[in-house]
Amino acid sequence: MEQAQRILDLITRHMNGIVWSFQDAPGAFEPLFNFTTFGNDRKEYLDAEMWAYGFMQGIALCREDWQSLYDDSEAAAALRPIYLLGADEVTKDEEKLTRTPAQREKLAKQIPAGLAAIYRYWLPYRKALHERTLAATYQREHPKVGRNDPFPCGSGKKFKKCCGAATVLH
């Protein structure tokens, strides 16, 4: 359990780092990708396929919540490199865009800018949700009792002399 908690803490810390990075400078965020070689080609290529696959799997968990992004052509374009590298199924025409390591690397290099655009797309939604959450905070049914007002229990005493005193209960 201790090791599992440590791993969970590290994942949470990484997630918070990503959140803070987007809040401070969305365009500066760089996801962690692998490098790979292919066959006899000694060149190392940026490999974002597993990262993109994980991102697309995350979207699939709540696909209906992402529908408005798909419906917005500019926002959907920002998601396109991630989709091309990480979708389970793509069309034959889309598959042609990912045939070579150089094509996949080119798409991988577009992902940071796409993520910043996606972040900016959802920003008004997050702000609206935050405002709605603030508006839904606790609302008193009765006016707040002032520090010198009689406490509403009916005793006519101040709270600290009545119900606020540890020895008095009624």
PDB file of C-alpha atoms in Angstrom:
ATOM      1  CA  MET A   1       0.000   0.000   0.000  1.00  0.00           C
ATOM      2  CA  GLU A   2       2.847   2.375   0.776  1.00  0.00           C
ATOM      3  CA  GLN A   3       4.370   1.851  -2.677  1.00  0.00           C
ATOM      4  CA  ALA A   4       0.978   2.238  -4.374  1.00  0.00           C
ATOM      5  CA  GLN A   5       0.405   5.498  -2.493  1.00  0.00           C
ATOM      6  CA  ARG A   6       3.857   6.741  -3.533  1.00  0.00           C
ATOM      7  CA  ILE A   7       3.075   5.995  -7.192  1.00  0.00           C
ATOM      8  CA  LEU A   8      -0.310   7.702  -6.918  1.00  0.00           C
ATOM      9  CA  ASP A   9       1.359  10.734  -5.322  1.00  0.00           C
ATOM     10  CA  LEU A  10       3.885  10.937  -8.175  1.00  0.00           C
ATOM     11  CA  ILE A  11       1.142  10.684 -10.806  1.00  0.00           C
ATOM     12  CA  THR A  12      -0.855  13.382  -9.033  1.00  0.00           C
ATOM     13  CA  ARG A  13       2.215  15.615  -8.794  1.00  0.00           C
ATOM     14  CA  HIS A  14       2.881  15.159 -12.516  1.00  0.00           C
ATOM     15  CA  MET A  15      -0.768  15.925 -13.334  1.00  0.00           C
ATOM     16  CA  ASN A  16      -0.652  19.092 -11.210  1.00  0.00           C
ATOM     17  CA  GLY A  17       2.557  20.127 -12.963  1.00  0.00           C
ATOM     18  CA  ILE A  18       0.790  19.803 -16.306  1.00  0.00           C
ATOM     19  CA  VAL A  19      -2.178  21.833 -15.056  1.00  0.00           C
ATOM     20  CA  TRP A  20       0.078  24.599 -13.723  1.00  0.00           C
ATOM     21  CA  SER A  21       2.080  24.606 -16.941  1.00  0.00           C
ATOM     22  CA  PHE A  22      -1.065  25.158 -19.002  1.00  0.00           C
ATOM     23  CA  GLN A  23      -2.303  27.866 -16.643  1.00  0.00           C
ATOM     24  CA  ASP A  24       0.999  29.761 -16.797  1.00  0.00           C
ATOM     25  CA  ALA A  25       1.941  29.320 -20.471  1.00  0.00           C
ATOM     26  CA  PRO A  26      -0.185  26.915 -22.538  1.00  0.00           C
ATOM     27  CA  GLY A  27       2.045  27.269 -25.586  1.00  0.00           C
ATOM     28  CA  ALA A  28       5.144  26.235 -23.644  1.00  0.00           C
ATOM     29  CA  PHE A  29       3.889  22.804 -22.572  1.00  0.00           C
ATOM     30  CA  GLU A  30       5.878  19.905 -24.029  1.00  0.00           C
ATOM     31  CA  PRO A  31       4.419  16.410 -23.603  1.00  0.00           C
ATOM     32  CA  LEU A  32       6.814  13.548 -22.912  1.00  0.00           C
ATOM     33  CA  PHE A  33       7.342  11.514 -26.080  1.00  0.00           C
ATOM     34  CA  ASN A  34       9.657   8.638 -26.891  1.00  0.00           C
ATOM     35  CA  PHE A  35      12.326   8.444 -29.561  1.00  0.00           C
ATOM     36  CA  THR A  36      12.633   5.448 -31.838  1.00  0.00           C
ATOM     37  CA  THR A  37      14.612   4.147 -34.790  1.00  0.00           C
ATOM     38  CA  PHE A  38      13.339   2.124 -37.718  1.00  0.00           C
ATOM     39  CA  GLY A  39      15.210  -0.705 -39.424  1.00  0.00           C
ATOM     40  CA  ASN A  40      18.627   0.278 -40.723  1.00  0.00           C
ATOM     41  CA  ASP A  41      17.810   3.991 -40.412  1.00  0.00           C
ATOM     42  CA  ARG A  42      20.005   5.301 -37.595  1.00  0.00           C
ATOM     43  CA  LYS A  43      18.063   8.529 -37.268  1.00  0.00           C
ATOM     44  CA  GLU A  44      16.030   8.805 -34.079  1.00  0.00           C
ATOM     45  CA  TYR A  45      12.462   9.906 -34.706  1.00  0.00           C
ATOM     46  CA  LEU A  46      10.139  11.544 -32.226  1.00  0.00           C
ATOM     47  CA  ASP A  47       7.518   8.915 -31.405  1.00  0.00           C
ATOM     48  CA  ALA A  48       4.212  10.202 -30.009  1.00  0.00           C
ATOM     49  CA  GLU A  49       2.002   7.286 -31.011  1.00  0.00           C
ATOM     50  CA  MET A  50       1.556   5.748 -27.553  1.00  0.00           C
ATOM     51  CA  TRP A  51       1.054   9.175 -25.995  1.00  0.00           C
ATOM     52  CA  ALA A  52      -1.576  10.040 -28.636  1.00  0.00           C
ATOM     53  CA  TYR A  53      -3.222   6.641 -28.187  1.00  0.00           C
ATOM     54  CA  GLY A  54      -3.552   7.293 -24.446  1.00  0.00           C
ATOM     55  CA  PHE A  55      -5.001  10.749 -25.115  1.00  0.00           C
ATOM     56  CA  MET A  56      -7.566   9.310 -27.527  1.00  0.00           C
ATOM     57  CA  GLN A  57      -8.465   6.589 -25.019  1.00  0.00           C
ATOM     58  CA  GLY A  58      -9.058   9.332 -22.447  1.00  0.00           C
ATOM     59  CA  ILE A  59     -11.391  11.107 -24.854  1.00  0.00           C
ATOM     60  CA  ALA A  60     -13.207   7.824 -25.507  1.00  0.00           C
ATOM     61  CA  LEU A  61     -14.031   7.560 -21.792  1.00  0.00           C
ATOM     62  CA  CYS A  62     -16.272  10.622 -22.077  1.00  0.00           C
ATOM     63  CA  ARG A  63     -16.665  11.074 -25.828  1.00  0.00           C
ATOM     64  CA  GLU A  64     -19.976  12.946 -25.567  1.00  0.00           C
ATOM     65  CA  ASP A  65     -18.300  15.639 -23.463  1.00  0.00           C
ATOM     66  CA  TRP A  66     -15.838  16.251 -26.321  1.00  0.00           C
ATOM     67  CA  GLN A  67     -18.509  16.536 -29.021  1.00  0.00           C
ATOM     68  CA  SER A  68     -18.526  20.341 -29.076  1.00  0.00           C
ATOM     69  CA  LEU A  69     -14.789  20.322 -29.819  1.00  0.00           C
ATOM     70  CA  TYR A  70     -15.334  17.908 -32.713  1.00  0.00           C
ATOM     71  CA  ASP A  71     -18.138  20.145 -33.998  1.00  0.00           C
ATOM     72  CA  ASP A  72     -15.852  23.201 -34.073  1.00  0.00           C
ATOM     73  CA  SER A  73     -13.673  22.896 -37.190  1.00  0.00           C
ATOM     74  CA  GLU A  74     -10.792  24.968 -35.785  1.00  0.00           C
ATOM     75  CA  ALA A  75     -10.710  23.042 -32.513  1.00  0.00           C
ATOM     76  CA  ALA A  76     -11.027  19.715 -34.320  1.00  0.00           C
ATOM     77  CA  ALA A  77      -8.029  20.691 -36.463  1.00  0.00           C
ATOM     78  CA  ALA A  78      -6.005  21.139 -33.261  1.00  0.00           C
ATOM     79  CA  LEU A  79      -6.891  17.577 -32.261  1.00  0.00           C
ATOM     80  CA  ARG A  80      -6.121  16.113 -35.687  1.00  0.00           C
ATOM     81  CA  PRO A  81      -2.397  15.207 -35.182  1.00  0.00           C
ATOM     82  CA  ILE A  82      -3.290  13.429 -31.945  1.00  0.00           C
ATOM     83  CA  TYR A  83      -6.162  11.651 -33.658  1.00  0.00           C
ATOM     84  CA  LEU A  84      -4.046  10.557 -36.626  1.00  0.00           C
ATOM     85  CA  LEU A  85      -1.361   9.084 -34.369  1.00  0.00           C
ATOM     86  CA  GLY A  86      -3.617   7.638 -31.692  1.00  0.00           C
ATOM     87  CA  ALA A  87      -7.007   6.648 -33.082  1.00  0.00           C
ATOM     88  CA  ASP A  88      -7.952   2.976 -33.170  1.00  0.00           C
ATOM     89  CA  GLU A  89      -9.310   3.283 -36.686  1.00  0.00           C
ATOM     90  CA  VAL A  90      -8.531   5.799 -39.406  1.00  0.00           C
ATOM     91  CA  THR A  91      -9.587   5.992 -43.030  1.00  0.00           C
ATOM     92  CA  LYS A  92      -7.297   4.883 -45.873  1.00  0.00           C
ATOM     93  CA  ASP A  93      -6.629   8.544 -46.747  1.00  0.00           C
ATOM     94  CA  GLU A  94      -5.751   9.321 -43.117  1.00  0.00           C
ATOM     95  CA  GLU A  95      -3.525   6.252 -42.968  1.00  0.00           C
ATOM     96  CA  LYS A  96      -1.474   7.658 -45.879  1.00  0.00           C
ATOM     97  CA  LEU A  97      -0.564  10.603 -43.622  1.00  0.00           C
ATOM     98  CA  THR A  98       1.177   8.321 -41.106  1.00  0.00           C
ATOM     99  CA  ARG A  99       3.010   5.793 -43.311  1.00  0.00           C
ATOM    100  CA  THR A 100       6.586   6.997 -42.799  1.00  0.00           C
ATOM    101  CA  PRO A 101       8.494   7.770 -39.606  1.00  0.00           C
ATOM    102  CA  ALA A 102       9.088  11.307 -40.895  1.00  0.00           C
ATOM    103  CA  GLN A 103       5.334  11.862 -41.368  1.00  0.00           C
ATOM    104  CA  ARG A 104       4.626  10.610 -37.848  1.00  0.00           C
ATOM    105  CA  GLU A 105       7.384  12.781 -36.406  1.00  0.00           C
ATOM    106  CA  LYS A 106       5.955  15.818 -38.221  1.00  0.00           C
ATOM    107  CA  LEU A 107       2.558  15.126 -36.647  1.00  0.00           C
ATOM    108  CA  ALA A 108       4.181  14.638 -33.220  1.00  0.00           C
ATOM    109  CA  LYS A 109       5.793  18.072 -33.477  1.00  0.00           C
ATOM    110  CA  GLN A 110       2.344  19.612 -34.075  1.00  0.00           C
ATOM    111  CA  ILE A 111       0.894  18.174 -30.867  1.00  0.00           C
ATOM    112  CA  PRO A 112       2.130  20.849 -28.380  1.00  0.00           C
ATOM    113  CA  ALA A 113       0.520  23.663 -30.391  1.00  0.00           C
ATOM    114  CA  GLY A 114      -2.635  21.560 -30.741  1.00  0.00           C
ATOM    115  CA  LEU A 115      -2.766  20.997 -26.991  1.00  0.00           C
ATOM    116  CA  ALA A 116      -2.485  24.730 -26.346  1.00  0.00           C
ATOM    117  CA  ALA A 117      -5.347  25.349 -28.793  1.00  0.00           C
ATOM    118  CA  ILE A 118      -7.448  22.651 -27.118  1.00  0.00           C
ATOM    119  CA  TYR A 119      -6.712  24.174 -23.709  1.00  0.00           C
ATOM    120  CA  ARG A 120      -7.802  27.606 -24.975  1.00  0.00           C
ATOM    121  CA  TYR A 121     -10.921  26.108 -26.548  1.00  0.00           C
ATOM    122  CA  TRP A 122     -12.100  24.694 -23.209  1.00  0.00           C
ATOM    123  CA  LEU A 123     -11.127  27.786 -21.170  1.00  0.00           C
ATOM    124  CA  PRO A 124     -14.540  29.545 -21.467  1.00  0.00           C
ATOM    125  CA  TYR A 125     -16.270  26.318 -20.418  1.00  0.00           C
ATOM    126  CA  ARG A 126     -14.005  25.955 -17.377  1.00  0.00           C
ATOM    127  CA  LYS A 127     -14.609  29.594 -16.387  1.00  0.00           C
ATOM    128  CA  ALA A 128     -18.384  29.178 -16.728  1.00  0.00           C
ATOM    129  CA  LEU A 129     -18.281  26.002 -14.649  1.00  0.00           C
ATOM    130  CA  HIS A 130     -16.211  27.790 -11.995  1.00  0.00           C
ATOM    131  CA  GLU A 131     -18.679  30.691 -11.868  1.00  0.00           C
ATOM    132  CA  ARG A 132     -21.603  28.289 -11.613  1.00  0.00           C
ATOM    133  CA  THR A 133     -19.841  26.482  -8.777  1.00  0.00           C
ATOM    134  CA  LEU A 134     -19.286  29.782  -6.966  1.00  0.00           C
ATOM    135  CA  ALA A 135     -22.945  30.706  -7.425  1.00  0.00           C
ATOM    136  CA  ALA A 136     -23.982  27.378  -5.963  1.00  0.00           C
ATOM    137  CA  THR A 137     -22.164  27.942  -2.676  1.00  0.00           C
ATOM    138  CA  TYR A 138     -24.064  27.767   0.571  1.00  0.00           C
ATOM    139  CA  GLN A 139     -26.966  30.196   0.811  1.00  0.00           C
ATOM    140  CA  ARG A 140     -28.303  31.045   4.257  1.00  0.00           C
ATOM    141  CA  GLU A 141     -31.989  30.529   4.874  1.00  0.00           C
ATOM    142  CA  HIS A 142     -31.941  33.185   7.608  1.00  0.00           C
ATOM    143  CA  PRO A 143     -29.825  36.304   7.971  1.00  0.00           C
ATOM    144  CA  LYS A 144     -26.462  35.830   9.658  1.00  0.00           C
ATOM    145  CA  VAL A 145     -26.521  36.556  13.358  1.00  0.00           C
ATOM    146  CA  GLY A 146     -24.230  39.440  14.234  1.00  0.00           C
ATOM    147  CA  ARG A 147     -21.776  39.085  17.077  1.00  0.00           C
ATOM    148  CA  ASN A 148     -23.807  41.404  19.327  1.00  0.00           C
ATOM    149  CA  ASP A 149     -27.264  40.188  18.282  1.00  0.00           C
ATOM    150  CA  PRO A 150     -29.314  37.897  20.503  1.00  0.00           C
ATOM    151  CA  PHE A 151     -28.900  34.260  19.423  1.00  0.00           C
ATOM    152  CA  PRO A 152     -32.024  32.903  17.672  1.00  0.00           C
ATOM    153  CA  CYS A 153     -32.494  29.976  20.088  1.00  0.00           C
ATOM    154  CA  GLY A 154     -34.905  32.167  22.059  1.00  0.00           C
ATOM    155  CA  SER A 155     -32.853  32.713  25.187  1.00  0.00           C
ATOM    156  CA  GLY A 156     -32.216  36.381  24.399  1.00  0.00           C
ATOM    157  CA  LYS A 157     -28.495  35.960  25.194  1.00  0.00           C
ATOM    158  CA  LYS A 158     -25.519  36.368  22.893  1.00  0.00           C
ATOM    159  CA  PHE A 159     -24.200  33.148  21.322  1.00  0.00           C
ATOM    160  CA  LYS A 160     -21.036  33.024  23.444  1.00  0.00           C
ATOM    161  CA  LYS A 161     -23.119  33.348  26.634  1.00  0.00           C
ATOM    162  CA  CYS A 162     -25.735  30.818  25.505  1.00  0.00           C
ATOM    163  CA  CYS A 163     -25.267  28.049  22.928  1.00  0.00           C
ATOM    164  CA  GLY A 164     -21.602  28.972  22.420  1.00  0.00           C
ATOM    165  CA  ALA A 165     -20.772  28.212  26.028  1.00  0.00           C
ATOM    166  CA  ALA A 166     -19.635  24.597  26.332  1.00  0.00           C
ATOM    167  CA  THR A 167     -21.604  24.075  29.537  1.00  0.00           C
ATOM    168  CA  VAL A 168     -24.983  25.261  28.228  1.00  0.00           C
ATOM    169  CA  LEU A 169     -27.034  23.045  25.908  1.00  0.00           C
ATOM    170  CA  HIS A 170     -30.719  23.450  25.044  1.00  0.00           C
TER     171      HIS A 170
END
